Amino acid sequence: MKLHKKGHAWLGLTLALLLLCGTVLSGCGGSGDKTKVRIGEVTRSIFYAPQYVALEKGFFEAEGLDVELQTTPGGDKTMTALLSDAIDVALVGSETSIYVYQQGSDDPVINFGQLTQTDGTFLMARNTDTEFDWEMLKGSVFLGQRKGGMPQMAGEFALRKKGVDPHADLELIQNIDFANIASAYASGTGEFVQLFEPQASIFEKEGRGKVVASFGVESGKLPYTAFMAKQSYISQKEDTVQRFTTALYKAQQWVDSHSPEEIADAILPYFKDTDRDIVVSSVKRYKEQGTYASDPILDEEEWNNLLDVMDQAGELRERVAPEAIVDNSFAEKAMESK
């Protein structure tokens, strides 16, 4: 009889523990419920390889996150999606958070995880017969990027360093939508164009021009693209943001320690219409110039360089201290836990 009672007691305890595992711990070895996080990326780009690695290699999933990725073309559209709660986290240039801050938002957008630390565009010349010199840009037709966006501001910053005034020394075209710049160049617009990968490598392969310089190298390190969220979301979802940042850091370390070929194979599902050799070439370019950040920290020196770039472009009302809209605590904790 005692054994019978103990058997019932043991069974009851086991059922209770199983119930606890299923509801409180979200699994205890099972799949369980995961926390959904909606990311809006400003564009689909090999420039963002660590993000796709985090998804494809299961780093987000290992942290109990169900990440839904959508592309919201353009910084303005991405920020609108974030502010309207259509997404939870934005992957976009840090300048957009400064624009929101300058407008006096009651719920500022906070940068919590840096992904890229240089500009991701390259200067392509249509004429491939002569050796490139920056003086060649003077008097040329230059197909640039959107006014006020980081690609254009970093591009102008680099041109000025090389003695070229982007608004006086050349014909600057800026009225073409981001998604249509490559096709405009392909149809014959511009002698020079500012392009991201893989488009630069694709055009080289097609014989439409050659990459003659890197704006990432010329403009220096800056928090070019970062994960950010509204302060209200971060305050309510601290644990989620921490797990997200931890997964990001693991992916960054993976990218840092693997070859362009291995990275390309990991991210190919996100670039199904792009040849593998083009993906490898693009990743190699970005790796060689140190574009991918190896950790999520947004440091002060890079932030000040960003402010300098925006100031020169005439887009900065006042210098914004990093403490106002940067929170490195999640990145620091992620790095400590490895």
mmCIF file of C-alpha atoms in Angstrom:
data_model
loop_
_atom_site.group_PDB
_atom_site.id
_atom_site.type_symbol
_atom_site.label_atom_id
_atom_site.label_comp_id
_atom_site.label_asym_id
_atom_site.label_seq_id
_atom_site.Cartn_x
_atom_site.Cartn_y
_atom_site.Cartn_z
ATOM 1 C CA MET A 1 0.000 0.000 0.000
ATOM 2 C CA LYS A 2 2.842 2.380 0.814
ATOM 3 C CA LEU A 3 4.433 1.540 -2.503
ATOM 4 C CA HIS A 4 1.160 2.271 -4.269
ATOM 5 C CA LYS A 5 0.843 5.689 -2.583
ATOM 6 C CA LYS A 6 4.465 6.502 -3.306
ATOM 7 C CA GLY A 7 3.902 5.516 -6.923
ATOM 8 C CA HIS A 8 0.970 7.934 -7.151
ATOM 9 C CA ALA A 9 2.997 10.649 -5.399
ATOM 10 C CA TRP A 10 5.937 10.155 -7.758
ATOM 11 C CA LEU A 11 3.639 10.241 -10.785
ATOM 12 C CA GLY A 12 1.982 13.423 -9.567
ATOM 13 C CA LEU A 13 5.330 15.091 -8.998
ATOM 14 C CA THR A 14 6.547 14.041 -12.459
ATOM 15 C CA LEU A 15 3.426 15.437 -14.141
ATOM 16 C CA ALA A 16 3.795 18.671 -12.205
ATOM 17 C CA LEU A 17 7.407 19.026 -13.286
ATOM 18 C CA LEU A 18 6.521 18.313 -16.912
ATOM 19 C CA LEU A 19 3.786 20.930 -16.768
ATOM 20 C CA LEU A 20 6.212 23.421 -15.252
ATOM 21 C CA CYS A 21 8.749 22.733 -17.991
ATOM 22 C CA GLY A 22 6.157 23.202 -20.696
ATOM 23 C CA THR A 23 4.688 26.457 -19.396
ATOM 24 C CA VAL A 24 7.420 28.230 -17.474
ATOM 25 C CA LEU A 25 10.644 27.077 -19.080
ATOM 26 C CA SER A 26 9.233 26.888 -22.618
ATOM 27 C CA GLY A 27 10.447 23.444 -23.325
ATOM 28 C CA CYS A 28 12.910 21.558 -21.063
ATOM 29 C CA GLY A 29 14.219 19.719 -24.111
ATOM 30 C CA GLY A 30 11.154 20.213 -26.311
ATOM 31 C CA SER A 31 10.680 22.935 -28.925
ATOM 32 C CA GLY A 32 8.410 25.050 -26.723
ATOM 33 C CA ASP A 33 7.162 28.558 -27.523
ATOM 34 C CA LYS A 34 9.716 31.045 -28.777
ATOM 35 C CA THR A 35 9.612 34.817 -28.466
ATOM 36 C CA LYS A 36 8.779 36.427 -31.789
ATOM 37 C CA VAL A 37 10.907 39.343 -32.970
ATOM 38 C CA ARG A 38 10.125 41.177 -36.195
ATOM 39 C CA ILE A 39 13.163 42.679 -37.946
ATOM 40 C CA GLY A 40 12.926 45.223 -40.729
ATOM 41 C CA GLU A 41 16.129 45.442 -42.771
ATOM 42 C CA VAL A 42 16.703 48.545 -44.866
ATOM 43 C CA THR A 43 17.746 46.412 -47.848
ATOM 44 C CA ARG A 44 18.698 42.826 -48.678
ATOM 45 C CA SER A 45 22.482 42.951 -48.911
ATOM 46 C CA ILE A 46 25.576 40.775 -48.524
ATOM 47 C CA PHE A 47 26.686 43.777 -46.470
ATOM 48 C CA TYR A 48 24.523 42.280 -43.692
ATOM 49 C CA ALA A 49 26.018 38.776 -43.790
ATOM 50 C CA PRO A 50 26.230 38.301 -39.975
ATOM 51 C CA GLN A 51 22.458 38.771 -39.697
ATOM 52 C CA TYR A 52 21.781 35.983 -42.190
ATOM 53 C CA VAL A 53 24.350 33.793 -40.458
ATOM 54 C CA ALA A 54 22.505 34.319 -37.157
ATOM 55 C CA LEU A 55 19.308 33.157 -38.852
ATOM 56 C CA GLU A 56 20.712 30.300 -40.928
ATOM 57 C CA LYS A 57 23.051 28.879 -38.267
ATOM 58 C CA GLY A 58 20.311 28.919 -35.629
ATOM 59 C CA PHE A 59 21.896 31.454 -33.271
ATOM 60 C CA PHE A 60 18.598 33.315 -32.793
ATOM 61 C CA GLU A 61 16.706 30.052 -32.366
ATOM 62 C CA ALA A 62 19.213 28.848 -29.757
ATOM 63 C CA GLU A 63 18.362 31.957 -27.740
ATOM 64 C CA GLY A 64 14.666 31.108 -27.840
ATOM 65 C CA LEU A 65 13.782 33.646 -30.521
ATOM 66 C CA ASP A 66 11.514 33.261 -33.517
ATOM 67 C CA VAL A 67 12.861 35.958 -35.824
ATOM 68 C CA GLU A 68 10.740 37.168 -38.718
ATOM 69 C CA LEU A 69 12.753 39.109 -41.310
ATOM 70 C CA GLN A 70 11.280 41.547 -43.794
ATOM 71 C CA THR A 71 12.916 44.026 -46.149
ATOM 72 C CA THR A 72 11.662 47.612 -45.924
ATOM 73 C CA PRO A 73 13.590 49.411 -48.707
ATOM 74 C CA GLY A 74 15.019 52.776 -47.671
ATOM 75 C CA GLY A 75 15.905 54.274 -44.309
ATOM 76 C CA ASP A 76 12.751 56.386 -44.190
ATOM 77 C CA LYS A 77 10.468 53.387 -44.761
ATOM 78 C CA THR A 78 12.344 51.282 -42.210
ATOM 79 C CA MET A 79 12.137 53.959 -39.541
ATOM 80 C CA THR A 80 8.455 54.560 -40.271
ATOM 81 C CA ALA A 81 7.832 50.829 -39.810
ATOM 82 C CA LEU A 82 9.667 50.888 -36.468
ATOM 83 C CA LEU A 83 7.900 53.991 -35.149
ATOM 84 C CA SER A 84 4.494 52.623 -36.154
ATOM 85 C CA ASP A 85 5.189 49.246 -34.460
ATOM 86 C CA ALA A 86 5.028 47.342 -37.754
ATOM 87 C CA ILE A 87 8.416 45.891 -36.736
ATOM 88 C CA ASP A 88 10.137 45.461 -33.373
ATOM 89 C CA VAL A 89 13.769 45.941 -34.424
ATOM 90 C CA ALA A 90 15.228 47.892 -37.326
ATOM 91 C CA LEU A 91 18.479 47.182 -39.119
ATOM 92 C CA VAL A 92 19.311 50.556 -40.586
ATOM 93 C CA GLY A 93 21.882 53.328 -40.529
ATOM 94 C CA SER A 94 22.436 54.975 -37.149
ATOM 95 C CA GLU A 95 21.820 58.370 -38.730
ATOM 96 C CA THR A 96 18.090 57.569 -38.781
ATOM 97 C CA SER A 97 18.027 57.359 -34.986
ATOM 98 C CA ILE A 98 19.696 60.769 -34.862
ATOM 99 C CA TYR A 99 17.035 62.232 -37.170
ATOM 100 C CA VAL A 100 14.313 60.927 -34.849
ATOM 101 C CA TYR A 101 16.144 62.322 -31.822
ATOM 102 C CA GLN A 102 16.539 65.733 -33.484
ATOM 103 C CA GLN A 103 12.774 65.872 -33.934
ATOM 104 C CA GLY A 104 12.308 65.645 -30.168
ATOM 105 C CA SER A 105 10.693 62.214 -29.875
ATOM 106 C CA ASP A 106 9.238 61.184 -26.513
ATOM 107 C CA ASP A 107 10.155 57.583 -27.345
ATOM 108 C CA PRO A 108 13.650 57.781 -28.874
ATOM 109 C CA VAL A 109 15.129 55.051 -31.028
ATOM 110 C CA ILE A 110 18.055 53.352 -29.300
ATOM 111 C CA ASN A 111 21.032 51.713 -31.036
ATOM 112 C CA PHE A 112 21.857 48.504 -29.156
ATOM 113 C CA GLY A 113 23.884 46.379 -31.570
ATOM 114 C CA GLN A 114 26.263 47.411 -34.341
ATOM 115 C CA LEU A 115 26.433 45.175 -37.417
ATOM 116 C CA THR A 116 28.691 47.000 -39.878
ATOM 117 C CA GLN A 117 31.498 49.431 -39.093
ATOM 118 C CA THR A 118 32.303 50.954 -42.492
ATOM 119 C CA ASP A 119 30.409 52.246 -45.466
ATOM 120 C CA GLY A 120 29.456 49.385 -47.774
ATOM 121 C CA THR A 121 29.571 51.101 -51.140
ATOM 122 C CA PHE A 122 32.172 51.062 -53.885
ATOM 123 C CA LEU A 123 32.998 53.526 -56.629
ATOM 124 C CA MET A 124 32.509 52.019 -60.070
ATOM 125 C CA ALA A 125 33.921 53.627 -63.220
ATOM 126 C CA ARG A 126 32.341 52.955 -66.601
ATOM 127 C CA ASN A 127 35.626 53.654 -68.399
ATOM 128 C CA THR A 128 37.987 50.783 -67.659
ATOM 129 C CA ASP A 129 40.737 51.725 -70.115
ATOM 130 C CA THR A 130 42.621 54.287 -68.011
ATOM 131 C CA GLU A 131 44.144 54.108 -64.552
ATOM 132 C CA PHE A 132 41.845 55.703 -61.999
ATOM 133 C CA ASP A 133 42.609 58.998 -60.322
ATOM 134 C CA TRP A 134 40.193 60.930 -58.114
ATOM 135 C CA GLU A 135 40.697 63.992 -60.350
ATOM 136 C CA MET A 136 38.824 62.078 -63.053
ATOM 137 C CA LEU A 137 35.607 62.696 -61.103
ATOM 138 C CA LYS A 138 35.812 66.426 -61.730
ATOM 139 C CA GLY A 139 33.477 67.369 -64.551
ATOM 140 C CA SER A 140 31.953 63.887 -64.649
ATOM 141 C CA VAL A 141 28.367 62.684 -64.219
ATOM 142 C CA PHE A 142 28.166 60.870 -60.870
ATOM 143 C CA LEU A 143 25.199 58.660 -60.028
ATOM 144 C CA GLY A 144 24.975 58.928 -56.253
ATOM 145 C CA GLN A 145 22.659 57.840 -53.479
ATOM 146 C CA ARG A 146 19.698 59.415 -51.663
ATOM 147 C CA LYS A 147 20.302 62.796 -50.001
ATOM 148 C CA GLY A 148 20.564 62.463 -46.216
ATOM 149 C CA GLY A 149 21.234 58.707 -46.311
ATOM 150 C CA MET A 150 24.487 57.259 -45.007
ATOM 151 C CA PRO A 151 25.745 56.008 -48.386
ATOM 152 C CA GLN A 152 25.526 59.482 -49.887
ATOM 153 C CA MET A 153 26.901 61.268 -46.816
ATOM 154 C CA ALA A 154 29.834 58.863 -46.482
ATOM 155 C CA GLY A 155 30.453 59.136 -50.215
ATOM 156 C CA GLU A 156 30.560 62.926 -50.075
ATOM 157 C CA PHE A 157 32.801 62.765 -47.003
ATOM 158 C CA ALA A 158 35.272 60.574 -48.921
ATOM 159 C CA LEU A 159 35.173 62.787 -52.014
ATOM 160 C CA ARG A 160 35.993 65.886 -49.988
ATOM 161 C CA LYS A 161 38.961 64.083 -48.420
ATOM 162 C CA LYS A 162 40.218 63.486 -51.963
ATOM 163 C CA GLY A 163 39.808 67.139 -52.942
ATOM 164 C CA VAL A 164 36.574 66.717 -54.881
ATOM 165 C CA ASP A 165 33.589 68.939 -54.046
ATOM 166 C CA PRO A 166 30.554 66.730 -54.730
ATOM 167 C CA HIS A 167 28.280 69.703 -55.344
ATOM 168 C CA ALA A 168 30.615 71.936 -57.372
ATOM 169 C CA ASP A 169 33.107 69.713 -59.185
ATOM 170 C CA LEU A 170 30.752 67.202 -60.792
ATOM 171 C CA GLU A 171 27.175 66.638 -61.892
ATOM 172 C CA LEU A 172 25.627 64.757 -58.981
ATOM 173 C CA ILE A 173 22.440 62.781 -59.664
ATOM 174 C CA GLN A 174 20.457 62.063 -56.484
ATOM 175 C CA ASN A 175 16.849 61.876 -57.647
ATOM 176 C CA ILE A 176 16.795 58.156 -58.431
ATOM 177 C CA ASP A 177 15.201 55.799 -55.918
ATOM 178 C CA PHE A 178 17.651 53.497 -54.101
ATOM 179 C CA ALA A 179 16.164 50.362 -55.662
ATOM 180 C CA ASN A 180 16.602 51.764 -59.196
ATOM 181 C CA ILE A 181 20.170 53.119 -59.043
ATOM 182 C CA ALA A 182 21.792 49.975 -60.444
ATOM 183 C CA SER A 183 19.329 49.711 -63.338
ATOM 184 C CA ALA A 184 19.792 53.425 -64.116
ATOM 185 C CA TYR A 185 23.543 52.890 -64.381
ATOM 186 C CA ALA A 186 23.042 49.758 -66.475
ATOM 187 C CA SER A 187 20.881 51.755 -68.901
ATOM 188 C CA GLY A 188 23.685 54.290 -69.428
ATOM 189 C CA THR A 189 23.204 56.954 -66.745
ATOM 190 C CA GLY A 190 26.408 58.251 -65.154
ATOM 191 C CA GLU A 191 30.118 57.845 -65.781
ATOM 192 C CA PHE A 192 30.624 56.852 -62.150
ATOM 193 C CA VAL A 193 28.234 55.173 -59.730
ATOM 194 C CA GLN A 194 28.210 54.358 -56.013
ATOM 195 C CA LEU A 195 27.100 50.737 -55.512
ATOM 196 C CA PHE A 196 26.744 48.119 -52.800
ATOM 197 C CA GLU A 197 27.709 44.502 -53.246
ATOM 198 C CA PRO A 198 26.789 42.211 -54.902
ATOM 199 C CA GLN A 199 25.779 44.670 -57.626
ATOM 200 C CA ALA A 200 29.335 45.965 -57.988
ATOM 201 C CA SER A 201 30.723 42.460 -58.561
ATOM 202 C CA ILE A 202 27.852 41.586 -60.918
ATOM 203 C CA PHE A 203 28.516 44.646 -63.092
ATOM 204 C CA GLU A 204 32.238 43.879 -63.147
ATOM 205 C CA LYS A 205 31.490 40.349 -64.343
ATOM 206 C CA GLU A 206 29.155 41.730 -67.020
ATOM 207 C CA GLY A 207 31.816 44.176 -68.196
ATOM 208 C CA ARG A 208 29.800 47.284 -67.339
ATOM 209 C CA GLY A 209 32.679 48.883 -65.422
ATOM 210 C CA LYS A 210 35.162 48.222 -62.668
ATOM 211 C CA VAL A 211 35.432 49.001 -58.974
ATOM 212 C CA VAL A 212 38.122 51.644 -58.590
ATOM 213 C CA ALA A 213 37.754 52.630 -54.916
ATOM 214 C CA SER A 214 36.012 51.759 -51.655
ATOM 215 C CA PHE A 215 34.041 54.425 -49.826
ATOM 216 C CA GLY A 216 34.249 52.215 -46.746
ATOM 217 C CA VAL A 217 38.025 52.470 -46.727
ATOM 218 C CA GLU A 218 38.062 56.197 -47.537
ATOM 219 C CA SER A 219 35.425 57.337 -45.009
ATOM 220 C CA GLY A 220 36.819 55.315 -42.069
ATOM 221 C CA LYS A 221 35.105 53.408 -39.297
ATOM 222 C CA LEU A 222 31.645 54.472 -38.161
ATOM 223 C CA PRO A 223 28.457 52.799 -36.876
ATOM 224 C CA TYR A 224 27.128 52.445 -40.394
ATOM 225 C CA THR A 225 24.381 49.911 -39.764
ATOM 226 C CA ALA A 226 22.982 48.929 -36.379
ATOM 227 C CA PHE A 227 20.092 47.105 -34.806
ATOM 228 C CA MET A 228 17.834 49.519 -32.983
ATOM 229 C CA ALA A 229 14.485 49.620 -31.249
ATOM 230 C CA LYS A 230 12.267 52.145 -29.536
ATOM 231 C CA GLN A 231 13.125 52.877 -25.919
ATOM 232 C CA SER A 232 9.688 51.665 -24.858
ATOM 233 C CA TYR A 233 10.262 48.268 -26.512
ATOM 234 C CA ILE A 234 13.693 47.879 -24.913
ATOM 235 C CA SER A 235 12.312 48.788 -21.475
ATOM 236 C CA GLN A 236 9.511 46.242 -21.769
ATOM 237 C CA LYS A 237 11.564 43.497 -23.462
ATOM 238 C CA GLU A 238 15.010 43.687 -21.889
ATOM 239 C CA ASP A 239 15.436 39.915 -21.814
ATOM 240 C CA THR A 240 14.431 39.613 -25.472
ATOM 241 C CA VAL A 241 16.860 42.347 -26.520
ATOM 242 C CA GLN A 242 19.617 40.659 -24.527
ATOM 243 C CA ARG A 243 19.032 37.295 -26.148
ATOM 244 C CA PHE A 244 18.892 38.965 -29.557
ATOM 245 C CA THR A 245 22.233 40.704 -28.966
ATOM 246 C CA THR A 246 23.837 37.516 -27.671
ATOM 247 C CA ALA A 247 22.811 35.701 -30.858
ATOM 248 C CA LEU A 248 24.137 38.598 -32.930
ATOM 249 C CA TYR A 249 27.514 38.463 -31.199
ATOM 250 C CA LYS A 250 27.801 34.713 -31.779
ATOM 251 C CA ALA A 251 27.085 35.250 -35.472
ATOM 252 C CA GLN A 252 29.654 38.058 -35.670
ATOM 253 C CA GLN A 253 32.283 35.828 -34.115
ATOM 254 C CA TRP A 254 31.386 33.051 -36.553
ATOM 255 C CA VAL A 255 31.804 35.391 -39.529
ATOM 256 C CA ASP A 256 35.058 36.710 -38.119
ATOM 257 C CA SER A 257 36.538 33.195 -37.877
ATOM 258 C CA HIS A 258 35.297 31.682 -41.142
ATOM 259 C CA SER A 259 36.337 32.050 -44.769
ATOM 260 C CA PRO A 260 34.449 34.007 -47.454
ATOM 261 C CA GLU A 261 33.519 30.682 -49.051
ATOM 262 C CA GLU A 262 32.042 29.318 -45.810
ATOM 263 C CA ILE A 263 30.165 32.550 -45.159
ATOM 264 C CA ALA A 264 28.848 32.592 -48.720
ATOM 265 C CA ASP A 265 27.519 29.049 -48.369
ATOM 266 C CA ALA A 266 25.762 30.008 -45.132
ATOM 267 C CA ILE A 267 24.000 33.053 -46.590
ATOM 268 C CA LEU A 268 23.235 31.759 -50.101
ATOM 269 C CA PRO A 269 19.580 30.949 -49.202
ATOM 270 C CA TYR A 270 19.035 34.715 -48.894
ATOM 271 C CA PHE A 271 20.554 35.393 -52.337
ATOM 272 C CA LYS A 272 19.078 32.616 -54.469
ATOM 273 C CA ASP A 273 19.299 34.643 -57.694
ATOM 274 C CA THR A 274 22.998 35.445 -57.212
ATOM 275 C CA ASP A 275 25.822 33.196 -58.383
ATOM 276 C CA ARG A 276 27.908 31.698 -55.587
ATOM 277 C CA ASP A 277 31.133 33.156 -56.982
ATOM 278 C CA ILE A 278 29.620 36.643 -56.844
ATOM 279 C CA VAL A 279 28.581 36.128 -53.203
ATOM 280 C CA VAL A 280 32.075 34.886 -52.352
ATOM 281 C CA SER A 281 33.647 37.886 -54.114
ATOM 282 C CA SER A 282 31.367 40.303 -52.267
ATOM 283 C CA VAL A 283 31.993 38.767 -48.840
ATOM 284 C CA LYS A 284 35.735 38.745 -49.536
ATOM 285 C CA ARG A 285 35.729 42.478 -50.309
ATOM 286 C CA TYR A 286 33.841 43.284 -47.132
ATOM 287 C CA LYS A 287 35.993 40.995 -44.995
ATOM 288 C CA GLU A 288 39.240 42.411 -46.349
ATOM 289 C CA GLN A 289 38.291 45.996 -45.541
ATOM 290 C CA GLY A 290 36.949 45.153 -42.064
ATOM 291 C CA THR A 291 33.350 46.064 -42.824
ATOM 292 C CA TYR A 292 31.715 43.439 -40.611
ATOM 293 C CA ALA A 293 31.898 44.411 -36.938
ATOM 294 C CA SER A 294 33.290 41.570 -34.802
ATOM 295 C CA ASP A 295 31.176 42.639 -31.807
ATOM 296 C CA PRO A 296 27.988 44.706 -31.302
ATOM 297 C CA ILE A 297 29.633 47.642 -29.449
ATOM 298 C CA LEU A 298 29.074 51.136 -30.872
ATOM 299 C CA ASP A 299 32.197 52.911 -29.676
ATOM 300 C CA GLU A 300 32.566 56.656 -29.145
ATOM 301 C CA GLU A 301 35.283 57.217 -31.759
ATOM 302 C CA GLU A 302 33.142 55.668 -34.487
ATOM 303 C CA TRP A 303 30.113 57.634 -33.281
ATOM 304 C CA ASN A 304 32.029 60.917 -33.493
ATOM 305 C CA ASN A 305 33.138 60.046 -37.022
ATOM 306 C CA LEU A 306 29.485 59.510 -37.915
ATOM 307 C CA LEU A 307 28.636 62.943 -36.532
ATOM 308 C CA ASP A 308 31.457 64.471 -38.589
ATOM 309 C CA VAL A 309 30.118 62.817 -41.738
ATOM 310 C CA MET A 310 26.586 64.106 -41.056
ATOM 311 C CA ASP A 311 27.854 67.566 -40.140
ATOM 312 C CA GLN A 312 29.769 67.935 -43.407
ATOM 313 C CA ALA A 313 26.649 66.864 -45.280
ATOM 314 C CA GLY A 314 24.618 69.582 -43.535
ATOM 315 C CA GLU A 315 22.281 67.043 -41.919
ATOM 316 C CA LEU A 316 23.243 67.556 -38.255
ATOM 317 C CA ARG A 317 21.463 70.171 -36.135
ATOM 318 C CA GLU A 318 23.572 69.471 -33.068
ATOM 319 C CA ARG A 319 26.106 66.879 -31.967
ATOM 320 C CA VAL A 320 24.238 64.087 -30.187
ATOM 321 C CA ALA A 321 26.143 62.404 -27.351
ATOM 322 C CA PRO A 322 26.172 58.621 -27.759
ATOM 323 C CA GLU A 323 24.689 58.162 -24.272
ATOM 324 C CA ALA A 324 21.470 59.764 -25.529
ATOM 325 C CA ILE A 325 20.587 57.063 -28.073
ATOM 326 C CA VAL A 326 23.178 54.282 -27.703
ATOM 327 C CA ASP A 327 22.907 51.469 -25.173
ATOM 328 C CA ASN A 328 25.966 49.205 -25.152
ATOM 329 C CA SER A 329 24.924 47.273 -22.020
ATOM 330 C CA PHE A 330 23.397 44.406 -24.021
ATOM 331 C CA ALA A 331 26.510 44.090 -26.184
ATOM 332 C CA GLU A 332 28.796 44.150 -23.165
ATOM 333 C CA LYS A 333 26.801 41.445 -21.411
ATOM 334 C CA ALA A 334 26.735 39.317 -24.572
ATOM 335 C CA MET A 335 30.509 39.515 -24.840
ATOM 336 C CA GLU A 336 30.967 38.607 -21.162
ATOM 337 C CA SER A 337 28.800 35.516 -21.453
ATOM 338 C CA LYS A 338 30.745 33.890 -24.292
#
